mmCIF file of C-alpha atoms in Angstrom:
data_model
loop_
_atom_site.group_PDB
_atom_site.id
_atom_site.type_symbol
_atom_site.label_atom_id
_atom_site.label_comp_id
_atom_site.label_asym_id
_atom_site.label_seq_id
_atom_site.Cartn_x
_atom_site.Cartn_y
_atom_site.Cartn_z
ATOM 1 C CA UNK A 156 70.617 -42.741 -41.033
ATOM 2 C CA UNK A 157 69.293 -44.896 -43.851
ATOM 3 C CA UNK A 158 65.330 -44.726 -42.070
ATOM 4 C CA UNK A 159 64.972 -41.074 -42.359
ATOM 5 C CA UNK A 160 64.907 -41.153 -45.986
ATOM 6 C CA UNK A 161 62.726 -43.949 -46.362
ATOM 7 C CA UNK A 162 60.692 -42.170 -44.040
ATOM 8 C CA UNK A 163 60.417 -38.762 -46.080
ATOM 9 C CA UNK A 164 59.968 -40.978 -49.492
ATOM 10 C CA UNK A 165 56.632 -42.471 -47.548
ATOM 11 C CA UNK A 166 55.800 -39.142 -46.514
ATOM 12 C CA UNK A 167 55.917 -37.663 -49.929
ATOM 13 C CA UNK A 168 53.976 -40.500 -51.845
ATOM 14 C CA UNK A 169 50.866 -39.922 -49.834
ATOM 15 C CA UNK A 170 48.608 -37.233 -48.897
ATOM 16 C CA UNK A 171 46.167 -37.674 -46.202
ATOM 17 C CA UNK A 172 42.903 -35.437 -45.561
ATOM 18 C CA UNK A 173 43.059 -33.710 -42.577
ATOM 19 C CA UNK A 174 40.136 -34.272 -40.069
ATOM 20 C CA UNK A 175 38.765 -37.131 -42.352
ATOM 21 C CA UNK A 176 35.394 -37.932 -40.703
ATOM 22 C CA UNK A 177 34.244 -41.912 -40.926
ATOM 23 C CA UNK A 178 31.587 -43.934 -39.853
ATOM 24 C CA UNK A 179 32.259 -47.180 -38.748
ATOM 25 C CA UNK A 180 30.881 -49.287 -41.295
ATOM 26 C CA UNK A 181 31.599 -47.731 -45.041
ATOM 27 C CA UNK A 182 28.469 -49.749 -46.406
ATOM 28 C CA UNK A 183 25.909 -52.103 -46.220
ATOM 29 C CA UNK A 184 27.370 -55.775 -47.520
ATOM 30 C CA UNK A 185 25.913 -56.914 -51.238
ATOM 31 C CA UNK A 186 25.709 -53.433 -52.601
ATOM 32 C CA UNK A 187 25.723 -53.182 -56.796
ATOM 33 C CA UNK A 188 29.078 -52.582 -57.593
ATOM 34 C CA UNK A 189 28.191 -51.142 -60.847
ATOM 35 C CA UNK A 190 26.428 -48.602 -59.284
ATOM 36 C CA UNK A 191 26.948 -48.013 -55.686
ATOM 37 C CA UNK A 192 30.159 -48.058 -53.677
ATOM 38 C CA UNK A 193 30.796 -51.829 -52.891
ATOM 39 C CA UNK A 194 33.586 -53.733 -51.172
ATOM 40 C CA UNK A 195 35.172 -56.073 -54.055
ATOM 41 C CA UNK A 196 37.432 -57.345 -51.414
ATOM 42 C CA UNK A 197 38.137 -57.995 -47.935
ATOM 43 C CA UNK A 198 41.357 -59.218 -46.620
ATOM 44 C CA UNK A 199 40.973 -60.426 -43.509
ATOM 45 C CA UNK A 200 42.097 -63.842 -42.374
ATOM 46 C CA UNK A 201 41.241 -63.499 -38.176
ATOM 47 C CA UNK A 202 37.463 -64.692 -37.454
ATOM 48 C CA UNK A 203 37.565 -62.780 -34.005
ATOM 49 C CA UNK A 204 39.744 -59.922 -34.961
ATOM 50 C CA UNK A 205 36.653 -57.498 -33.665
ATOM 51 C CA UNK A 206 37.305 -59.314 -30.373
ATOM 52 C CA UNK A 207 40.889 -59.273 -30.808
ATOM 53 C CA UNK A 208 40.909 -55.823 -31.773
ATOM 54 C CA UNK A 209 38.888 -54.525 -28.489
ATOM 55 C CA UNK A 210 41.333 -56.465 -25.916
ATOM 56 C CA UNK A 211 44.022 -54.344 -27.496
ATOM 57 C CA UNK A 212 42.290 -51.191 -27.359
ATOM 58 C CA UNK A 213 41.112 -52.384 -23.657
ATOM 59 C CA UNK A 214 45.325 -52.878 -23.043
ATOM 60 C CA UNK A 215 46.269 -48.994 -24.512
ATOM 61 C CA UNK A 216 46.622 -49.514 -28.063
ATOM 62 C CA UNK A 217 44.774 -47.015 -30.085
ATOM 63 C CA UNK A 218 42.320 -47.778 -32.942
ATOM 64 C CA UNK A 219 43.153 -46.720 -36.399
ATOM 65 C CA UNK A 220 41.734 -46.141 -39.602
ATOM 66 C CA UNK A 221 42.790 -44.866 -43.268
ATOM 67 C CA UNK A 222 40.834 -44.721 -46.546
ATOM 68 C CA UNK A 223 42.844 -43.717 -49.399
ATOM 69 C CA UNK A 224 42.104 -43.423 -53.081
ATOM 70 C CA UNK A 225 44.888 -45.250 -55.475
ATOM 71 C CA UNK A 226 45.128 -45.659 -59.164
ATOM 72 C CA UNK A 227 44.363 -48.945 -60.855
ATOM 73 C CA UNK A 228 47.766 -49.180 -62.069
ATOM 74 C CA UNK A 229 49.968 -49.281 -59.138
ATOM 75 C CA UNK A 230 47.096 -51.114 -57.224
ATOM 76 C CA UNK A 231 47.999 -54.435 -60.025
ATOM 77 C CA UNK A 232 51.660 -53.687 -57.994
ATOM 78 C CA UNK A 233 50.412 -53.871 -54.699
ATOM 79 C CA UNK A 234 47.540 -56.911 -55.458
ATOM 80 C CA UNK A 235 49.766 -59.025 -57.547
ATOM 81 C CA UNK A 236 48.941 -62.942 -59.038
ATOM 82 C CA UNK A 237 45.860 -64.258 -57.414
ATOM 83 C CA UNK A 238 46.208 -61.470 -54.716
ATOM 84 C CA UNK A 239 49.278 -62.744 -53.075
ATOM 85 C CA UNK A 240 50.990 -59.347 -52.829
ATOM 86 C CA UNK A 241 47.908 -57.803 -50.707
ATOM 87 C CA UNK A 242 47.539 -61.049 -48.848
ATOM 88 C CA UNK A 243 51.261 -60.795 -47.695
ATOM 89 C CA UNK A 244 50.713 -57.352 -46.601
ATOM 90 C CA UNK A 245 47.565 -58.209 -44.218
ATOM 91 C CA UNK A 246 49.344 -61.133 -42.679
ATOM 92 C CA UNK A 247 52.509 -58.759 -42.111
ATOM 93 C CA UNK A 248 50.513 -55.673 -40.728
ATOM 94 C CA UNK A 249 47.506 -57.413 -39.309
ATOM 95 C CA UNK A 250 45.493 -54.617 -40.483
ATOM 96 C CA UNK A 251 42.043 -55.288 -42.341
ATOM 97 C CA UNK A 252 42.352 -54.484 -45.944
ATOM 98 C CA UNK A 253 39.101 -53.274 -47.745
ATOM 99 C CA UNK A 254 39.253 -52.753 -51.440
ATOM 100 C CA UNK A 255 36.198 -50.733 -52.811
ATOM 101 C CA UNK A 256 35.327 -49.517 -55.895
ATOM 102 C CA UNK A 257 32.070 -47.677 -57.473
ATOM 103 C CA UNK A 258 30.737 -46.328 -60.958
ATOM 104 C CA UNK A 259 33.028 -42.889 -59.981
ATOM 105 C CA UNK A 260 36.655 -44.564 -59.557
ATOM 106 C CA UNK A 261 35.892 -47.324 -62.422
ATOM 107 C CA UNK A 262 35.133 -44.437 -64.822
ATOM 108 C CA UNK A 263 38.691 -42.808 -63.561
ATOM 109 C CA UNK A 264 40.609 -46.290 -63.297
ATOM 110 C CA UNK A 265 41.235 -45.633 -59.478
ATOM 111 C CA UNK A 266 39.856 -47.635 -56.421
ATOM 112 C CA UNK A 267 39.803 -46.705 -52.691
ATOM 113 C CA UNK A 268 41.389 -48.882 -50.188
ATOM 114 C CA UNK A 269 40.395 -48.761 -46.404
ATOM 115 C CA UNK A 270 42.370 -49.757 -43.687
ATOM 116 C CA UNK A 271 41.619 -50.718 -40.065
ATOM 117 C CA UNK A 272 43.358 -51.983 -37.327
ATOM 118 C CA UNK A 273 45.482 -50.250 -34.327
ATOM 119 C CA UNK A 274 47.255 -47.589 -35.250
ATOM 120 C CA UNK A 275 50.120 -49.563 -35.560
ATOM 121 C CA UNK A 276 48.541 -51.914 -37.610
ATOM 122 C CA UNK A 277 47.448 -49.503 -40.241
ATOM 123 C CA UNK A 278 50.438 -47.655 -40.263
ATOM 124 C CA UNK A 279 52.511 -51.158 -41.157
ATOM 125 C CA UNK A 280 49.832 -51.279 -44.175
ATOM 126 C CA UNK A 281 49.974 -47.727 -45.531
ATOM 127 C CA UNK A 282 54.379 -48.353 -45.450
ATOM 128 C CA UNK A 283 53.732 -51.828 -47.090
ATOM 129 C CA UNK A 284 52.055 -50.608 -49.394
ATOM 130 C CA UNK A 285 53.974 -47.781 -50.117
ATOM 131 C CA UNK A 286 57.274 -49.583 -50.422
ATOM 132 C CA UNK A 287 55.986 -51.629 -53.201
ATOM 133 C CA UNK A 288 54.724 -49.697 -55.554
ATOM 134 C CA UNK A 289 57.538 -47.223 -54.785
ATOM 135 C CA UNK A 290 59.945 -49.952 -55.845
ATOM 136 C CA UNK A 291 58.679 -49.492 -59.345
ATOM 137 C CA UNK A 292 59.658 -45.843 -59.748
ATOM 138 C CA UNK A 293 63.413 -43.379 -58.934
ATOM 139 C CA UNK A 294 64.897 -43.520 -55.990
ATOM 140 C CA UNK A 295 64.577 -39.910 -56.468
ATOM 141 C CA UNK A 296 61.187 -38.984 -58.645
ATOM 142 C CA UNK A 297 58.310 -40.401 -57.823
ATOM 143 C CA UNK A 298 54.099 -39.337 -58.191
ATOM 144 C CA UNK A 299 51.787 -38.993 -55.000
ATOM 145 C CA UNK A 300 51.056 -42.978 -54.636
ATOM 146 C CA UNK A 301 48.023 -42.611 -52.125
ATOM 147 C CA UNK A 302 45.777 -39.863 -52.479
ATOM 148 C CA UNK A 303 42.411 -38.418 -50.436
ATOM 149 C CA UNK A 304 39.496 -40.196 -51.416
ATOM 150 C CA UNK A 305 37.969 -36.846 -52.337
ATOM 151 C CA UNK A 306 39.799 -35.200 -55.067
ATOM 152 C CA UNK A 307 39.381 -32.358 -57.780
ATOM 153 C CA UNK A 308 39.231 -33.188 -61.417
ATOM 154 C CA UNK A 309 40.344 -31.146 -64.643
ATOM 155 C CA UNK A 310 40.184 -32.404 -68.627
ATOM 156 C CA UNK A 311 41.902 -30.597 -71.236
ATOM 157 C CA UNK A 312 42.100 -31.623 -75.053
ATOM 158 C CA UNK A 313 45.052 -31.508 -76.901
ATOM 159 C CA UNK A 314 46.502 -32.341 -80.523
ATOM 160 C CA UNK A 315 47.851 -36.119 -80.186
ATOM 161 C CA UNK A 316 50.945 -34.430 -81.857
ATOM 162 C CA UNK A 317 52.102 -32.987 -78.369
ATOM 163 C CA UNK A 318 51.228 -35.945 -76.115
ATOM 164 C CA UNK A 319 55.237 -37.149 -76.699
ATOM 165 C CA UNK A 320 55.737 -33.410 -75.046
ATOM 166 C CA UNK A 321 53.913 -34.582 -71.701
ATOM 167 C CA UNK A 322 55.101 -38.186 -71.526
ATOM 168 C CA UNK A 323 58.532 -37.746 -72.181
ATOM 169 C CA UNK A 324 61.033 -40.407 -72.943
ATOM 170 C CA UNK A 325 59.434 -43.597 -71.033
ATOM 171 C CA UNK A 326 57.518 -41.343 -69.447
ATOM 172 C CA UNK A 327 59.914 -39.813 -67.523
ATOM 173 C CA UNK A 328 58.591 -36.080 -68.071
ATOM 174 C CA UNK A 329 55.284 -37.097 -67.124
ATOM 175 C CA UNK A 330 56.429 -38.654 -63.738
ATOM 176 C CA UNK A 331 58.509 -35.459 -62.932
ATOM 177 C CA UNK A 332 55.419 -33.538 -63.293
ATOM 178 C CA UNK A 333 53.330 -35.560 -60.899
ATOM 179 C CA UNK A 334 55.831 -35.660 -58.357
ATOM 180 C CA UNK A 335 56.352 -31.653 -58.714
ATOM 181 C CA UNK A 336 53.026 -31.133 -58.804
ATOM 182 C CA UNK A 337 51.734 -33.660 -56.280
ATOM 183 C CA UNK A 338 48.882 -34.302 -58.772
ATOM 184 C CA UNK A 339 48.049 -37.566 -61.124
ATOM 185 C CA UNK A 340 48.292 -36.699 -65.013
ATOM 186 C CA UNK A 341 46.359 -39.212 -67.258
ATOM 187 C CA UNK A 342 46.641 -39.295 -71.366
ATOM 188 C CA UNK A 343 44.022 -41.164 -72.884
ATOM 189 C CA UNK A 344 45.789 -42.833 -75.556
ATOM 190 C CA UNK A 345 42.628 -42.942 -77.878
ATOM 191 C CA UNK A 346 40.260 -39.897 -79.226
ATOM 192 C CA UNK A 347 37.102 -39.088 -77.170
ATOM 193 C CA UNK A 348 34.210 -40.257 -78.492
ATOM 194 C CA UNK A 349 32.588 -37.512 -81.149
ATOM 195 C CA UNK A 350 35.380 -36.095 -81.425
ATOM 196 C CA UNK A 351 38.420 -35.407 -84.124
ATOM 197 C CA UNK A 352 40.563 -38.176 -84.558
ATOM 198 C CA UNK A 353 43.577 -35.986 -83.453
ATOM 199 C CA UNK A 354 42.014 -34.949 -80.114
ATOM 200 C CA UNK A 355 43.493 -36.576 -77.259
ATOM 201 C CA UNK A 356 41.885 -36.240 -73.276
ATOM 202 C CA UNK A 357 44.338 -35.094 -70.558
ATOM 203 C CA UNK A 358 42.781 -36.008 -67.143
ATOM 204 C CA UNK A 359 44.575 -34.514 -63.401
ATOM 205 C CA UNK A 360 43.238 -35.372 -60.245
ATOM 206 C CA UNK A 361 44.607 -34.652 -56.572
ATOM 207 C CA UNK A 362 43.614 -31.036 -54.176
ATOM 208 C CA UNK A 363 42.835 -28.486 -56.161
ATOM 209 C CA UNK A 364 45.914 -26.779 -55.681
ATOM 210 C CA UNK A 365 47.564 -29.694 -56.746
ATOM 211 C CA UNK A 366 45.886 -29.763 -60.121
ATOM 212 C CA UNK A 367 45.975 -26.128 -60.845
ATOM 213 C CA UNK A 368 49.780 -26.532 -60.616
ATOM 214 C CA UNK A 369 49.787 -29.905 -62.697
ATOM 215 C CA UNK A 370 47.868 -27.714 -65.292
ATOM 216 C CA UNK A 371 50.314 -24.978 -65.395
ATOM 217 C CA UNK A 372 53.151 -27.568 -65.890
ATOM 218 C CA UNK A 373 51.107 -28.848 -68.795
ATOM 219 C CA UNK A 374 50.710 -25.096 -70.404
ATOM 220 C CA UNK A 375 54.101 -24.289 -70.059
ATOM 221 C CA UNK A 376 55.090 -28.614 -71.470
ATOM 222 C CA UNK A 377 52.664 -28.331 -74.956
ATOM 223 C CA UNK A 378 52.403 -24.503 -75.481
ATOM 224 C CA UNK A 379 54.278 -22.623 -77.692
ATOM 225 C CA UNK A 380 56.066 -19.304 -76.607
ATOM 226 C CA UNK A 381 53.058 -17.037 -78.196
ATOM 227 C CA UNK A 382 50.756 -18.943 -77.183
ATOM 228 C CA UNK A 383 47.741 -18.277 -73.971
ATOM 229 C CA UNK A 384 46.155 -21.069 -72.336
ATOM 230 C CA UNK A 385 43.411 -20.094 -68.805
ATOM 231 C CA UNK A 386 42.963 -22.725 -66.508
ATOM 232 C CA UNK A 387 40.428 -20.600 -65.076
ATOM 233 C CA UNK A 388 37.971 -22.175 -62.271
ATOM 234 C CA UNK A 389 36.929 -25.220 -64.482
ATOM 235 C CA UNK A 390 37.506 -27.535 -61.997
ATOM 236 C CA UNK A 391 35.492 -30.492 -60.814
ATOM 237 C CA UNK A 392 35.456 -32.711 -57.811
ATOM 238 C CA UNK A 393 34.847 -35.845 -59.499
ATOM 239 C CA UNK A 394 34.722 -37.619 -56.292
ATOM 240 C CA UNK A 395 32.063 -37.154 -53.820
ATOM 241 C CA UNK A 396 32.593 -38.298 -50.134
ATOM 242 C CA UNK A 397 33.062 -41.206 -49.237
ATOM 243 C CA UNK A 398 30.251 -41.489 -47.845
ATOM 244 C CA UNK A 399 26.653 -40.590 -48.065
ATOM 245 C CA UNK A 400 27.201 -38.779 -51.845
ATOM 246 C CA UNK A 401 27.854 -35.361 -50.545
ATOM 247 C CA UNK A 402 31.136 -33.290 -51.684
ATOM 248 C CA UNK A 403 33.276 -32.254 -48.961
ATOM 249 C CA UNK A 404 32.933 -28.181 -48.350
ATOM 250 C CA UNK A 405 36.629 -27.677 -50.498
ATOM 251 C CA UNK A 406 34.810 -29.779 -53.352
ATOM 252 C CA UNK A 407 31.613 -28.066 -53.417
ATOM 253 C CA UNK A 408 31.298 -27.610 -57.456
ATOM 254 C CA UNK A 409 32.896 -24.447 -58.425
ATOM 255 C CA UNK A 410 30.843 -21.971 -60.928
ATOM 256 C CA UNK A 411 31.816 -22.972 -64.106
ATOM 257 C CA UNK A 412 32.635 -26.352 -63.941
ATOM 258 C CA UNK A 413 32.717 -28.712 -66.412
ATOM 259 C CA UNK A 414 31.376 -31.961 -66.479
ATOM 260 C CA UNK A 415 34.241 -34.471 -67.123
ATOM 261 C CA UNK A 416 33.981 -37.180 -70.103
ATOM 262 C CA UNK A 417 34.409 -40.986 -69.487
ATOM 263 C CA UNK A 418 38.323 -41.757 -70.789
ATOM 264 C CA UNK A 419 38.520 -45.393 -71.400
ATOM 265 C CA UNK A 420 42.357 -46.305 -70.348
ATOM 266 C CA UNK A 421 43.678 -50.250 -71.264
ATOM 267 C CA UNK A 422 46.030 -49.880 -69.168
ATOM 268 C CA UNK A 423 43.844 -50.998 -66.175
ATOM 269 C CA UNK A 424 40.247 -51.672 -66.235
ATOM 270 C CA UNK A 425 37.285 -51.815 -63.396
ATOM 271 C CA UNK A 426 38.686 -52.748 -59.854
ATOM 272 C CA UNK A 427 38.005 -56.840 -59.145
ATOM 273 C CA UNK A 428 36.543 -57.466 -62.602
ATOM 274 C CA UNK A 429 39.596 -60.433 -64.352
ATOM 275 C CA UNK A 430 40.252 -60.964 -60.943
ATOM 276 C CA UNK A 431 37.152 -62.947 -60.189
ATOM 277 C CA UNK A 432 38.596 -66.654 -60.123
ATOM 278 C CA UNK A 433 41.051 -65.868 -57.963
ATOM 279 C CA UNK A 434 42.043 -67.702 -54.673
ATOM 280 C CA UNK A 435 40.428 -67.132 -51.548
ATOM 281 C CA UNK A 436 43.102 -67.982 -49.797
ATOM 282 C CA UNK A 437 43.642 -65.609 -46.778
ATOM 283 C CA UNK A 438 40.274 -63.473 -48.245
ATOM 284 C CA UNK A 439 37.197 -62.688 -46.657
ATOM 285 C CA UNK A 440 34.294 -61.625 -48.674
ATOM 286 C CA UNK A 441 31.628 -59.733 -46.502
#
């Protein structure tokens, strides 16, 4: 009785796109990770595990394949010292682990992980993963953990005086909302550049009806009684495709949208950068 839970806690912390279209290699090998989508990490410890992979496919297994987009922050969960945690993972699952990262998801502090292997083998991953960055939050409230890869993104300013209103008491409000919502709410903890000291950034991410409820929750956290806030259409997709730089038909740019404002967040930097000397150990760099 105890596996149907765990089951519908996995369910709940991600959300897959439906009909997600990939090639079979993401990327050409050396790209400039400062600019261009680049693997920063491969975990793969099986030289022949294309070989490998085939014979199973040739014996009924079923080839599988997941690319998610994660925040910085619970990916330091998952990654651990010296990348033990994700190491562990791949050995467990058998599933090939690629960590990317490009200018788009270093500007947001997320990072896109891809996953390959028999279904099987990928699913092991995705619940690995899952269960360890789940082990940080409630039993019982919890924010989307895995997301799409393509996403909508809002910004609002507000005074720094209600950012206590959206966090909550160690940030226990602000971890209700994302689970409610099924969104990610960021507060950038310092002003924006050129603006007023007092101004504070207020980033969501996830679908788009995802963030228009995330907003709402915001309104109705920071406004008071008399006061009118429109959400409106200004919504971006701050995340093109995957792959070839295209947004997906539901995050074709919206008339009116806003173009959204680099929020630097200490929390967690650029994917792979402090992680550089690092053991190899179980890693494959392609």
């Amino acid at each position: 009785m105890a596996q149907k839970p765990k089951l519908d806690r996995y369910a709940k912390a991600r959300i897959e796109e439906p009909n997600q279209q990939l090639p079979k290699s993401l990327l050409k090998p050396g790209s400039d990770p400062n600019s261009d989508l680049c693997y920063q990490r491969i975990f793969e410890e099986d030289n022949r595990k294309a070989q490998h992979l085939a014979e199973a496919i040739a014996a009924g297994a079923q080839l599988g394949r997941k690319v998610y987009r994660i925040r910085n922050k619970e990916l330091i969960k998952v990654l651990e010292v010296d990348f033990a945690g994700m190491i562990h993972i791949h050995r467990v699952s058998k599933a090939t682990i690629g960590l990317l990262a490009d200018t788009e998801t270093n500007k947001h502090s997320h990072a896109y992980l891809d996953l390959v292997g028999t279904v099987e083998e990928v699913n092991k991953a995705e619940e690995l993963i899952l269960n360890k960055v789940l082990k940080t939050y409630s039993s019982v409230c919890y924010p989307v953990i895995l997301m799409p890869p393509t996403v909508y993104g809002y910004e609002m300013k507000i005074h720094e005086n209600k950012v206590s209103r959206i966090l909550g008491f160690e940030r226990a409000h602000i971890v209700r909302m994302e689970m409610t919502s099924g969104a990610w709410i960021r507060v950038n903890p310092n002003p924006p550049h050129g603006c007023k000291e007092w101004e504070r950034v207020v980033s969501v991410y996830g679908p788009r009806e995802n963030v228009i409820k995330a907003v709402s929750l915001i309104h109705q956290t920071i406004c008071e009684p008399m006061e009118s806030f429109e959400a409106g259409n200004d919504f971006e997709p701050t995340c093109a495709e995957l792959i070839g730089g295209k947004n997906s038909g539901e995050g074709s740019e919206p008339k009116g949208s806003k173009q959204t404002e680099e929020a630097e967040h200490k929390e967690s930097g650029d994917v792979g950068k402090g992680k550089e000397a690092a053991s190899g150990s179980g890693q494959t760099n392609k």
